[in-house]
Amino acid sequence: MKQRNPLSFLFVFLLATGTLCAQDRSDVFRPEVKITWLGFDFSQAKFIGDREKLGSESDIRHLLEAWNDLVITEKDKYDLPGMIGRDAIETASDVTKDHNQELDVLAMYSNAEKDYLHLSREQVGSIVSKYNYKKNTGIGLMFNIESFSKLNGEASMWVTFIDMKSRQILFTERMTAAPKGFGMRNYWAGAIYAVMEKIKKKEFEMWRKKYFRA
């Protein structure tokens, strides 16, 4: 009688337990699939105009932290679960907060309108591939900030769903919105809120039609 290779039993076991199963972009739209909010990434962000109001290096670092904290502390307003059709969502914004601390924030200043839309999907893919996702598994969601442009009167960001195990993008879409509010933190947080509301009201369903495969 022919003996089976022990490795074949291991393969079947891993397949059955899901160890070999990579995340699929369709999983983003399955309510039972966990999604982890990773926060706002500023790896290639540009702050265009308003140089004096943005302040010093320490002021910018404080703002990066404040924007990430705001979504957590005001979770009723910034409805992350509702934005992506979930009853609840995991949060691990320390992933982007720790990453942002290592950035050269002074290089983010710009006075060039051409820097408003300067990132490609490939560049976003390169950013997420270099991240340390720590012990988080499954699908991660981060906003890759492209620019906060006073000259253009808009913010631009890439909404990015990631298979954290492979560090590969499931999909990413650019979104823009106008800022609104008093003070530098709230002004650009207004644009973030507007993007989240667009996703909740319309864009998530449009992405479902574009990407979901039963």
JSON list of N, CA, C and O in Angstrom, two decimals, residues 163-214:
[
{"chain": "A", "resi": 163, "resn": "ASP", "atom": "N", "xyz": [-3.78, 43.42, 3.21]},
{"chain": "A", "resi": 163, "resn": "ASP", "atom": "CA", "xyz": [-3.56, 42.10, 3.79]},
{"chain": "A", "resi": 163, "resn": "ASP", "atom": "C", "xyz": [-2.28, 42.22, 4.62]},
{"chain": "A", "resi": 163, "resn": "ASP", "atom": "O", "xyz": [-1.18, 42.28, 4.07]},
{"chain": "A", "resi": 164, "resn": "MET", "atom": "N", "xyz": [-2.44, 42.29, 5.93]},
{"chain": "A", "resi": 164, "resn": "MET", "atom": "CA", "xyz": [-1.29, 42.61, 6.77]},
{"chain": "A", "resi": 164, "resn": "MET", "atom": "C", "xyz": [-0.25, 41.50, 6.80]},
{"chain": "A", "resi": 164, "resn": "MET", "atom": "O", "xyz": [0.94, 41.76, 7.04]},
{"chain": "A", "resi": 165, "resn": "LYS", "atom": "N", "xyz": [-0.66, 40.28, 6.56]},
{"chain": "A", "resi": 165, "resn": "LYS", "atom": "CA", "xyz": [0.30, 39.17, 6.56]},
{"chain": "A", "resi": 165, "resn": "LYS", "atom": "C", "xyz": [1.27, 39.28, 5.39]},
{"chain": "A", "resi": 165, "resn": "LYS", "atom": "O", "xyz": [2.49, 39.13, 5.55]},
{"chain": "A", "resi": 166, "resn": "SER", "atom": "N", "xyz": [0.74, 39.57, 4.21]},
{"chain": "A", "resi": 166, "resn": "SER", "atom": "CA", "xyz": [1.59, 39.66, 3.02]},
{"chain": "A", "resi": 166, "resn": "SER", "atom": "C", "xyz": [2.09, 41.08, 2.77]},
{"chain": "A", "resi": 166, "resn": "SER", "atom": "O", "xyz": [2.94, 41.30, 1.92]},
{"chain": "A", "resi": 167, "resn": "ARG", "atom": "N", "xyz": [1.52, 42.06, 3.51]},
{"chain": "A", "resi": 167, "resn": "ARG", "atom": "CA", "xyz": [1.83, 43.48, 3.33]},
{"chain": "A", "resi": 167, "resn": "ARG", "atom": "C", "xyz": [1.49, 43.95, 1.91]},
{"chain": "A", "resi": 167, "resn": "ARG", "atom": "O", "xyz": [2.15, 44.84, 1.36]},
{"chain": "A", "resi": 168, "resn": "GLN", "atom": "N", "xyz": [0.45, 43.36, 1.37]},
{"chain": "A", "resi": 168, "resn": "GLN", "atom": "CA", "xyz": [0.01, 43.72, 0.03]},
{"chain": "A", "resi": 168, "resn": "GLN", "atom": "C", "xyz": [-1.33, 44.45, 0.09]},
{"chain": "A", "resi": 168, "resn": "GLN", "atom": "O", "xyz": [-2.17, 44.17, 0.95]},
{"chain": "A", "resi": 169, "resn": "ILE", "atom": "N", "xyz": [-1.53, 45.38, -0.84]},
{"chain": "A", "resi": 169, "resn": "ILE", "atom": "CA", "xyz": [-2.78, 46.10, -0.92]},
{"chain": "A", "resi": 169, "resn": "ILE", "atom": "C", "xyz": [-3.88, 45.21, -1.49]},
{"chain": "A", "resi": 169, "resn": "ILE", "atom": "O", "xyz": [-3.67, 44.54, -2.51]},
{"chain": "A", "resi": 170, "resn": "LEU", "atom": "N", "xyz": [-5.03, 45.20, -0.84]},
{"chain": "A", "resi": 170, "resn": "LEU", "atom": "CA", "xyz": [-6.21, 44.55, -1.42]},
{"chain": "A", "resi": 170, "resn": "LEU", "atom": "C", "xyz": [-6.85, 45.50, -2.43]},
{"chain": "A", "resi": 170, "resn": "LEU", "atom": "O", "xyz": [-7.20, 45.09, -3.53]},
{"chain": "A", "resi": 171, "resn": "PHE", "atom": "N", "xyz": [-7.02, 46.73, -2.03]},
{"chain": "A", "resi": 171, "resn": "PHE", "atom": "CA", "xyz": [-7.32, 47.80, -2.98]},
{"chain": "A", "resi": 171, "resn": "PHE", "atom": "C", "xyz": [-7.14, 49.15, -2.29]},
{"chain": "A", "resi": 171, "resn": "PHE", "atom": "O", "xyz": [-7.16, 49.24, -1.06]},
{"chain": "A", "resi": 172, "resn": "THR", "atom": "N", "xyz": [-6.93, 50.18, -3.09]},
{"chain": "A", "resi": 172, "resn": "THR", "atom": "CA", "xyz": [-6.78, 51.53, -2.57]},
{"chain": "A", "resi": 172, "resn": "THR", "atom": "C", "xyz": [-7.44, 52.50, -3.53]},
{"chain": "A", "resi": 172, "resn": "THR", "atom": "O", "xyz": [-7.36, 52.31, -4.75]},
{"chain": "A", "resi": 173, "resn": "GLU", "atom": "N", "xyz": [-8.10, 53.50, -2.98]},
{"chain": "A", "resi": 173, "resn": "GLU", "atom": "CA", "xyz": [-8.79, 54.50, -3.80]},
{"chain": "A", "resi": 173, "resn": "GLU", "atom": "C", "xyz": [-8.47, 55.90, -3.27]},
{"chain": "A", "resi": 173, "resn": "GLU", "atom": "O", "xyz": [-8.47, 56.13, -2.07]},
{"chain": "A", "resi": 174, "resn": "ARG", "atom": "N", "xyz": [-8.21, 56.80, -4.20]},
{"chain": "A", "resi": 174, "resn": "ARG", "atom": "CA", "xyz": [-7.96, 58.21, -3.80]},
{"chain": "A", "resi": 174, "resn": "ARG", "atom": "C", "xyz": [-9.28, 58.91, -3.56]},
{"chain": "A", "resi": 174, "resn": "ARG", "atom": "O", "xyz": [-10.23, 58.77, -4.32]},
{"chain": "A", "resi": 175, "resn": "MET", "atom": "N", "xyz": [-9.32, 59.71, -2.48]},
{"chain": "A", "resi": 175, "resn": "MET", "atom": "CA", "xyz": [-10.49, 60.52, -2.19]},
{"chain": "A", "resi": 175, "resn": "MET", "atom": "C", "xyz": [-10.06, 61.92, -1.77]},
{"chain": "A", "resi": 175, "resn": "MET", "atom": "O", "xyz": [-8.98, 62.10, -1.19]},
{"chain": "A", "resi": 176, "resn": "THR", "atom": "N", "xyz": [-10.90, 62.89, -2.08]},
{"chain": "A", "resi": 176, "resn": "THR", "atom": "CA", "xyz": [-10.61, 64.28, -1.75]},
{"chain": "A", "resi": 176, "resn": "THR", "atom": "C", "xyz": [-11.81, 64.91, -1.06]},
{"chain": "A", "resi": 176, "resn": "THR", "atom": "O", "xyz": [-12.95, 64.46, -1.23]},
{"chain": "A", "resi": 177, "resn": "ALA", "atom": "N", "xyz": [-11.53, 65.96, -0.29]},
{"chain": "A", "resi": 177, "resn": "ALA", "atom": "CA", "xyz": [-12.62, 66.71, 0.36]},
{"chain": "A", "resi": 177, "resn": "ALA", "atom": "C", "xyz": [-12.08, 68.05, 0.82]},
{"chain": "A", "resi": 177, "resn": "ALA", "atom": "O", "xyz": [-10.87, 68.22, 1.04]},
{"chain": "A", "resi": 178, "resn": "ALA", "atom": "N", "xyz": [-12.98, 69.00, 0.98]},
{"chain": "A", "resi": 178, "resn": "ALA", "atom": "CA", "xyz": [-12.60, 70.33, 1.44]},
{"chain": "A", "resi": 178, "resn": "ALA", "atom": "C", "xyz": [-12.49, 70.36, 2.96]},
{"chain": "A", "resi": 178, "resn": "ALA", "atom": "O", "xyz": [-13.27, 69.69, 3.65]},
{"chain": "A", "resi": 179, "resn": "PRO", "atom": "N", "xyz": [-11.55, 71.11, 3.51]},
{"chain": "A", "resi": 179, "resn": "PRO", "atom": "CA", "xyz": [-11.41, 71.24, 4.96]},
{"chain": "A", "resi": 179, "resn": "PRO", "atom": "C", "xyz": [-12.48, 72.16, 5.53]},
{"chain": "A", "resi": 179, "resn": "PRO", "atom": "O", "xyz": [-13.06, 72.98, 4.81]},
{"chain": "A", "resi": 180, "resn": "LYS", "atom": "N", "xyz": [-12.69, 72.03, 6.85]},
{"chain": "A", "resi": 180, "resn": "LYS", "atom": "CA", "xyz": [-13.69, 72.87, 7.50]},
{"chain": "A", "resi": 180, "resn": "LYS", "atom": "C", "xyz": [-13.46, 72.81, 9.00]},
{"chain": "A", "resi": 180, "resn": "LYS", "atom": "O", "xyz": [-13.32, 71.73, 9.57]},
{"chain": "A", "resi": 181, "resn": "GLY", "atom": "N", "xyz": [-13.43, 73.97, 9.64]},
{"chain": "A", "resi": 181, "resn": "GLY", "atom": "CA", "xyz": [-13.26, 73.99, 11.08]},
{"chain": "A", "resi": 181, "resn": "GLY", "atom": "C", "xyz": [-12.33, 75.10, 11.52]},
{"chain": "A", "resi": 181, "resn": "GLY", "atom": "O", "xyz": [-11.67, 75.76, 10.71]},
{"chain": "A", "resi": 182, "resn": "PHE", "atom": "N", "xyz": [-12.25, 75.30, 12.83]},
{"chain": "A", "resi": 182, "resn": "PHE", "atom": "CA", "xyz": [-11.41, 76.35, 13.42]},
{"chain": "A", "resi": 182, "resn": "PHE", "atom": "C", "xyz": [-10.16, 75.72, 14.03]},
{"chain": "A", "resi": 182, "resn": "PHE", "atom": "O", "xyz": [-10.25, 74.71, 14.74]},
{"chain": "A", "resi": 183, "resn": "GLY", "atom": "N", "xyz": [-9.02, 76.31, 13.77]},
{"chain": "A", "resi": 183, "resn": "GLY", "atom": "CA", "xyz": [-7.77, 75.76, 14.27]},
{"chain": "A", "resi": 183, "resn": "GLY", "atom": "C", "xyz": [-7.21, 74.73, 13.30]},
{"chain": "A", "resi": 183, "resn": "GLY", "atom": "O", "xyz": [-7.96, 74.07, 12.59]},
{"chain": "A", "resi": 184, "resn": "MET", "atom": "N", "xyz": [-5.90, 74.59, 13.26]},
{"chain": "A", "resi": 184, "resn": "MET", "atom": "CA", "xyz": [-5.26, 73.73, 12.28]},
{"chain": "A", "resi": 184, "resn": "MET", "atom": "C", "xyz": [-5.70, 72.27, 12.41]},
{"chain": "A", "resi": 184, "resn": "MET", "atom": "O", "xyz": [-5.96, 71.59, 11.42]},
{"chain": "A", "resi": 185, "resn": "ARG", "atom": "N", "xyz": [-5.80, 71.76, 13.63]},
{"chain": "A", "resi": 185, "resn": "ARG", "atom": "CA", "xyz": [-6.23, 70.37, 13.81]},
{"chain": "A", "resi": 185, "resn": "ARG", "atom": "C", "xyz": [-7.63, 70.15, 13.27]},
{"chain": "A", "resi": 185, "resn": "ARG", "atom": "O", "xyz": [-7.89, 69.26, 12.47]},
{"chain": "A", "resi": 186, "resn": "ASN", "atom": "N", "xyz": [-8.57, 70.97, 13.70]},
{"chain": "A", "resi": 186, "resn": "ASN", "atom": "CA", "xyz": [-9.97, 70.78, 13.32]},
{"chain": "A", "resi": 186, "resn": "ASN", "atom": "C", "xyz": [-10.21, 71.10, 11.85]},
{"chain": "A", "resi": 186, "resn": "ASN", "atom": "O", "xyz": [-11.10, 70.51, 11.22]},
{"chain": "A", "resi": 187, "resn": "TYR", "atom": "N", "xyz": [-9.44, 72.03, 11.30]},
{"chain": "A", "resi": 187, "resn": "TYR", "atom": "CA", "xyz": [-9.61, 72.44, 9.91]},
{"chain": "A", "resi": 187, "resn": "TYR", "atom": "C", "xyz": [-9.41, 71.24, 8.98]},
{"chain": "A", "resi": 187, "resn": "TYR", "atom": "O", "xyz": [-10.26, 70.94, 8.13]},
{"chain": "A", "resi": 188, "resn": "TRP", "atom": "N", "xyz": [-8.30, 70.53, 9.14]},
{"chain": "A", "resi": 188, "resn": "TRP", "atom": "CA", "xyz": [-8.04, 69.39, 8.27]},
{"chain": "A", "resi": 188, "resn": "TRP", "atom": "C", "xyz": [-8.77, 68.14, 8.73]},
{"chain": "A", "resi": 188, "resn": "TRP", "atom": "O", "xyz": [-9.07, 67.25, 7.93]},
{"chain": "A", "resi": 189, "resn": "ALA", "atom": "N", "xyz": [-9.10, 68.08, 10.01]},
{"chain": "A", "resi": 189, "resn": "ALA", "atom": "CA", "xyz": [-9.95, 66.99, 10.48]},
{"chain": "A", "resi": 189, "resn": "ALA", "atom": "C", "xyz": [-11.32, 67.06, 9.82]},
{"chain": "A", "resi": 189, "resn": "ALA", "atom": "O", "xyz": [-11.98, 66.03, 9.60]},
{"chain": "A", "resi": 190, "resn": "GLY", "atom": "N", "xyz": [-11.73, 68.28, 9.47]},
{"chain": "A", "resi": 190, "resn": "GLY", "atom": "CA", "xyz": [-13.00, 68.44, 8.76]},
{"chain": "A", "resi": 190, "resn": "GLY", "atom": "C", "xyz": [-12.98, 67.75, 7.40]},
{"chain": "A", "resi": 190, "resn": "GLY", "atom": "O", "xyz": [-13.99, 67.19, 6.96]},
{"chain": "A", "resi": 191, "resn": "ALA", "atom": "N", "xyz": [-11.83, 67.79, 6.73]},
{"chain": "A", "resi": 191, "resn": "ALA", "atom": "CA", "xyz": [-11.70, 67.09, 5.45]},
{"chain": "A", "resi": 191, "resn": "ALA", "atom": "C", "xyz": [-11.71, 65.58, 5.64]},
{"chain": "A", "resi": 191, "resn": "ALA", "atom": "O", "xyz": [-12.30, 64.84, 4.84]},
{"chain": "A", "resi": 192, "resn": "ILE", "atom": "N", "xyz": [-11.04, 65.10, 6.70]},
{"chain": "A", "resi": 192, "resn": "ILE", "atom": "CA", "xyz": [-11.05, 63.67, 7.00]},
{"chain": "A", "resi": 192, "resn": "ILE", "atom": "C", "xyz": [-12.48, 63.19, 7.27]},
{"chain": "A", "resi": 192, "resn": "ILE", "atom": "O", "xyz": [-12.91, 62.15, 6.77]},
{"chain": "A", "resi": 193, "resn": "TYR", "atom": "N", "xyz": [-13.20, 63.97, 8.07]},
{"chain": "A", "resi": 193, "resn": "TYR", "atom": "CA", "xyz": [-14.58, 63.62, 8.37]},
{"chain": "A", "resi": 193, "resn": "TYR", "atom": "C", "xyz": [-15.43, 63.57, 7.10]},
{"chain": "A", "resi": 193, "resn": "TYR", "atom": "O", "xyz": [-16.24, 62.65, 6.91]},
{"chain": "A", "resi": 194, "resn": "ALA", "atom": "N", "xyz": [-15.23, 64.54, 6.21]},
{"chain": "A", "resi": 194, "resn": "ALA", "atom": "CA", "xyz": [-16.00, 64.58, 4.97]},
{"chain": "A", "resi": 194, "resn": "ALA", "atom": "C", "xyz": [-15.72, 63.35, 4.10]},
{"chain": "A", "resi": 194, "resn": "ALA", "atom": "O", "xyz": [-16.63, 62.79, 3.49]},
{"chain": "A", "resi": 195, "resn": "VAL", "atom": "N", "xyz": [-14.46, 62.92, 4.05]},
{"chain": "A", "resi": 195, "resn": "VAL", "atom": "CA", "xyz": [-14.12, 61.71, 3.30]},
{"chain": "A", "resi": 195, "resn": "VAL", "atom": "C", "xyz": [-14.80, 60.50, 3.92]},
{"chain": "A", "resi": 195, "resn": "VAL", "atom": "O", "xyz": [-15.36, 59.65, 3.20]},
{"chain": "A", "resi": 196, "resn": "MET", "atom": "N", "xyz": [-14.78, 60.40, 5.23]},
{"chain": "A", "resi": 196, "resn": "MET", "atom": "CA", "xyz": [-15.40, 59.26, 5.90]},
{"chain": "A", "resi": 196, "resn": "MET", "atom": "C", "xyz": [-16.90, 59.22, 5.64]},
{"chain": "A", "resi": 196, "resn": "MET", "atom": "O", "xyz": [-17.49, 58.15, 5.43]},
{"chain": "A", "resi": 197, "resn": "GLU", "atom": "N", "xyz": [-17.54, 60.37, 5.62]},
{"chain": "A", "resi": 197, "resn": "GLU", "atom": "CA", "xyz": [-18.97, 60.43, 5.34]},
{"chain": "A", "resi": 197, "resn": "GLU", "atom": "C", "xyz": [-19.27, 60.04, 3.90]},
{"chain": "A", "resi": 197, "resn": "GLU", "atom": "O", "xyz": [-20.27, 59.38, 3.63]},
{"chain": "A", "resi": 198, "resn": "LYS", "atom": "N", "xyz": [-18.40, 60.42, 2.97]},
{"chain": "A", "resi": 198, "resn": "LYS", "atom": "CA", "xyz": [-18.58, 60.02, 1.57]},
{"chain": "A", "resi": 198, "resn": "LYS", "atom": "C", "xyz": [-18.51, 58.49, 1.44]},
{"chain": "A", "resi": 198, "resn": "LYS", "atom": "O", "xyz": [-19.29, 57.88, 0.71]},
{"chain": "A", "resi": 199, "resn": "ILE", "atom": "N", "xyz": [-17.56, 57.90, 2.15]},
{"chain": "A", "resi": 199, "resn": "ILE", "atom": "CA", "xyz": [-17.41, 56.45, 2.11]},
{"chain": "A", "resi": 199, "resn": "ILE", "atom": "C", "xyz": [-18.67, 55.78, 2.68]},
{"chain": "A", "resi": 199, "resn": "ILE", "atom": "O", "xyz": [-19.20, 54.84, 2.10]},
{"chain": "A", "resi": 200, "resn": "LYS", "atom": "N", "xyz": [-19.11, 56.28, 3.80]},
{"chain": "A", "resi": 200, "resn": "LYS", "atom": "CA", "xyz": [-20.28, 55.70, 4.49]},
{"chain": "A", "resi": 200, "resn": "LYS", "atom": "C", "xyz": [-21.55, 55.80, 3.66]},
{"chain": "A", "resi": 200, "resn": "LYS", "atom": "O", "xyz": [-22.33, 54.84, 3.57]},
{"chain": "A", "resi": 201, "resn": "LYS", "atom": "N", "xyz": [-21.75, 56.94, 3.02]},
{"chain": "A", "resi": 201, "resn": "LYS", "atom": "CA", "xyz": [-23.01, 57.19, 2.31]},
{"chain": "A", "resi": 201, "resn": "LYS", "atom": "C", "xyz": [-23.04, 56.63, 0.90]},
{"chain": "A", "resi": 201, "resn": "LYS", "atom": "O", "xyz": [-24.12, 56.30, 0.38]},
{"chain": "A", "resi": 202, "resn": "LYS", "atom": "N", "xyz": [-21.87, 56.52, 0.24]},
{"chain": "A", "resi": 202, "resn": "LYS", "atom": "CA", "xyz": [-21.90, 56.15, -1.17]},
{"chain": "A", "resi": 202, "resn": "LYS", "atom": "C", "xyz": [-20.74, 55.28, -1.63]},
{"chain": "A", "resi": 202, "resn": "LYS", "atom": "O", "xyz": [-20.94, 54.26, -2.29]},
{"chain": "A", "resi": 203, "resn": "GLU", "atom": "N", "xyz": [-19.52, 55.68, -1.28]},
{"chain": "A", "resi": 203, "resn": "GLU", "atom": "CA", "xyz": [-18.35, 55.07, -1.89]},
{"chain": "A", "resi": 203, "resn": "GLU", "atom": "C", "xyz": [-18.17, 53.60, -1.55]},
{"chain": "A", "resi": 203, "resn": "GLU", "atom": "O", "xyz": [-17.77, 52.80, -2.40]},
{"chain": "A", "resi": 204, "resn": "PHE", "atom": "N", "xyz": [-18.47, 53.21, -0.31]},
{"chain": "A", "resi": 204, "resn": "PHE", "atom": "CA", "xyz": [-18.26, 51.82, 0.08]},
{"chain": "A", "resi": 204, "resn": "PHE", "atom": "C", "xyz": [-19.12, 50.89, -0.76]},
{"chain": "A", "resi": 204, "resn": "PHE", "atom": "O", "xyz": [-18.67, 49.81, -1.18]},
{"chain": "A", "resi": 205, "resn": "GLU", "atom": "N", "xyz": [-20.34, 51.30, -1.01]},
{"chain": "A", "resi": 205, "resn": "GLU", "atom": "CA", "xyz": [-21.23, 50.49, -1.85]},
{"chain": "A", "resi": 205, "resn": "GLU", "atom": "C", "xyz": [-20.73, 50.47, -3.30]},
{"chain": "A", "resi": 205, "resn": "GLU", "atom": "O", "xyz": [-20.82, 49.43, -3.98]},
{"chain": "A", "resi": 206, "resn": "MET", "atom": "N", "xyz": [-20.20, 51.57, -3.77]},
{"chain": "A", "resi": 206, "resn": "MET", "atom": "CA", "xyz": [-19.64, 51.60, -5.12]},
{"chain": "A", "resi": 206, "resn": "MET", "atom": "C", "xyz": [-18.43, 50.68, -5.22]},
{"chain": "A", "resi": 206, "resn": "MET", "atom": "O", "xyz": [-18.24, 49.99, -6.23]},
{"chain": "A", "resi": 207, "resn": "TRP", "atom": "N", "xyz": [-17.59, 50.67, -4.18]},
{"chain": "A", "resi": 207, "resn": "TRP", "atom": "CA", "xyz": [-16.43, 49.77, -4.18]},
{"chain": "A", "resi": 207, "resn": "TRP", "atom": "C", "xyz": [-16.89, 48.31, -4.15]},
{"chain": "A", "resi": 207, "resn": "TRP", "atom": "O", "xyz": [-16.27, 47.45, -4.76]},
{"chain": "A", "resi": 208, "resn": "ARG", "atom": "N", "xyz": [-17.97, 48.05, -3.43]},
{"chain": "A", "resi": 208, "resn": "ARG", "atom": "CA", "xyz": [-18.51, 46.69, -3.38]},
{"chain": "A", "resi": 208, "resn": "ARG", "atom": "C", "xyz": [-18.85, 46.21, -4.80]},
{"chain": "A", "resi": 208, "resn": "ARG", "atom": "O", "xyz": [-18.53, 45.09, -5.20]},
{"chain": "A", "resi": 209, "resn": "LYS", "atom": "N", "xyz": [-19.53, 47.07, -5.54]},
{"chain": "A", "resi": 209, "resn": "LYS", "atom": "CA", "xyz": [-19.91, 46.70, -6.91]},
{"chain": "A", "resi": 209, "resn": "LYS", "atom": "C", "xyz": [-18.69, 46.50, -7.80]},
{"chain": "A", "resi": 209, "resn": "LYS", "atom": "O", "xyz": [-18.70, 45.69, -8.72]},
{"chain": "A", "resi": 210, "resn": "LYS", "atom": "N", "xyz": [-17.64, 47.24, -7.50]},
{"chain": "A", "resi": 210, "resn": "LYS", "atom": "CA", "xyz": [-16.42, 47.19, -8.31]},
{"chain": "A", "resi": 210, "resn": "LYS", "atom": "C", "xyz": [-15.56, 45.97, -7.98]},
{"chain": "A", "resi": 210, "resn": "LYS", "atom": "O", "xyz": [-14.98, 45.34, -8.89]},
{"chain": "A", "resi": 211, "resn": "TYR", "atom": "N", "xyz": [-15.45, 45.65, -6.70]},
{"chain": "A", "resi": 211, "resn": "TYR", "atom": "CA", "xyz": [-14.45, 44.67, -6.27]},
{"chain": "A", "resi": 211, "resn": "TYR", "atom": "C", "xyz": [-15.01, 43.34, -5.77]},
{"chain": "A", "resi": 211, "resn": "TYR", "atom": "O", "xyz": [-14.27, 42.34, -5.76]},
{"chain": "A", "resi": 212, "resn": "PHE", "atom": "N", "xyz": [-16.25, 43.31, -5.30]},
{"chain": "A", "resi": 212, "resn": "PHE", "atom": "CA", "xyz": [-16.73, 42.08, -4.65]},
{"chain": "A", "resi": 212, "resn": "PHE", "atom": "C", "xyz": [-16.99, 40.97, -5.66]},
{"chain": "A", "resi": 212, "resn": "PHE", "atom": "O", "xyz": [-17.62, 41.17, -6.69]},
{"chain": "A", "resi": 213, "resn": "ARG", "atom": "N", "xyz": [-16.51, 39.79, -5.31]},
{"chain": "A", "resi": 213, "resn": "ARG", "atom": "CA", "xyz": [-16.78, 38.58, -6.07]},
{"chain": "A", "resi": 213, "resn": "ARG", "atom": "C", "xyz": [-17.23, 37.51, -5.10]},
{"chain": "A", "resi": 213, "resn": "ARG", "atom": "O", "xyz": [-16.51, 37.16, -4.17]},
{"chain": "A", "resi": 214, "resn": "ALA", "atom": "N", "xyz": [-18.42, 37.00, -5.31]},
{"chain": "A", "resi": 214, "resn": "ALA", "atom": "CA", "xyz": [-18.99, 36.00, -4.39]},
{"chain": "A", "resi": 214, "resn": "ALA", "atom": "C", "xyz": [-18.19, 34.71, -4.42]},
{"chain": "A", "resi": 214, "resn": "ALA", "atom": "O", "xyz": [-17.62, 34.35, -5.45]}
]
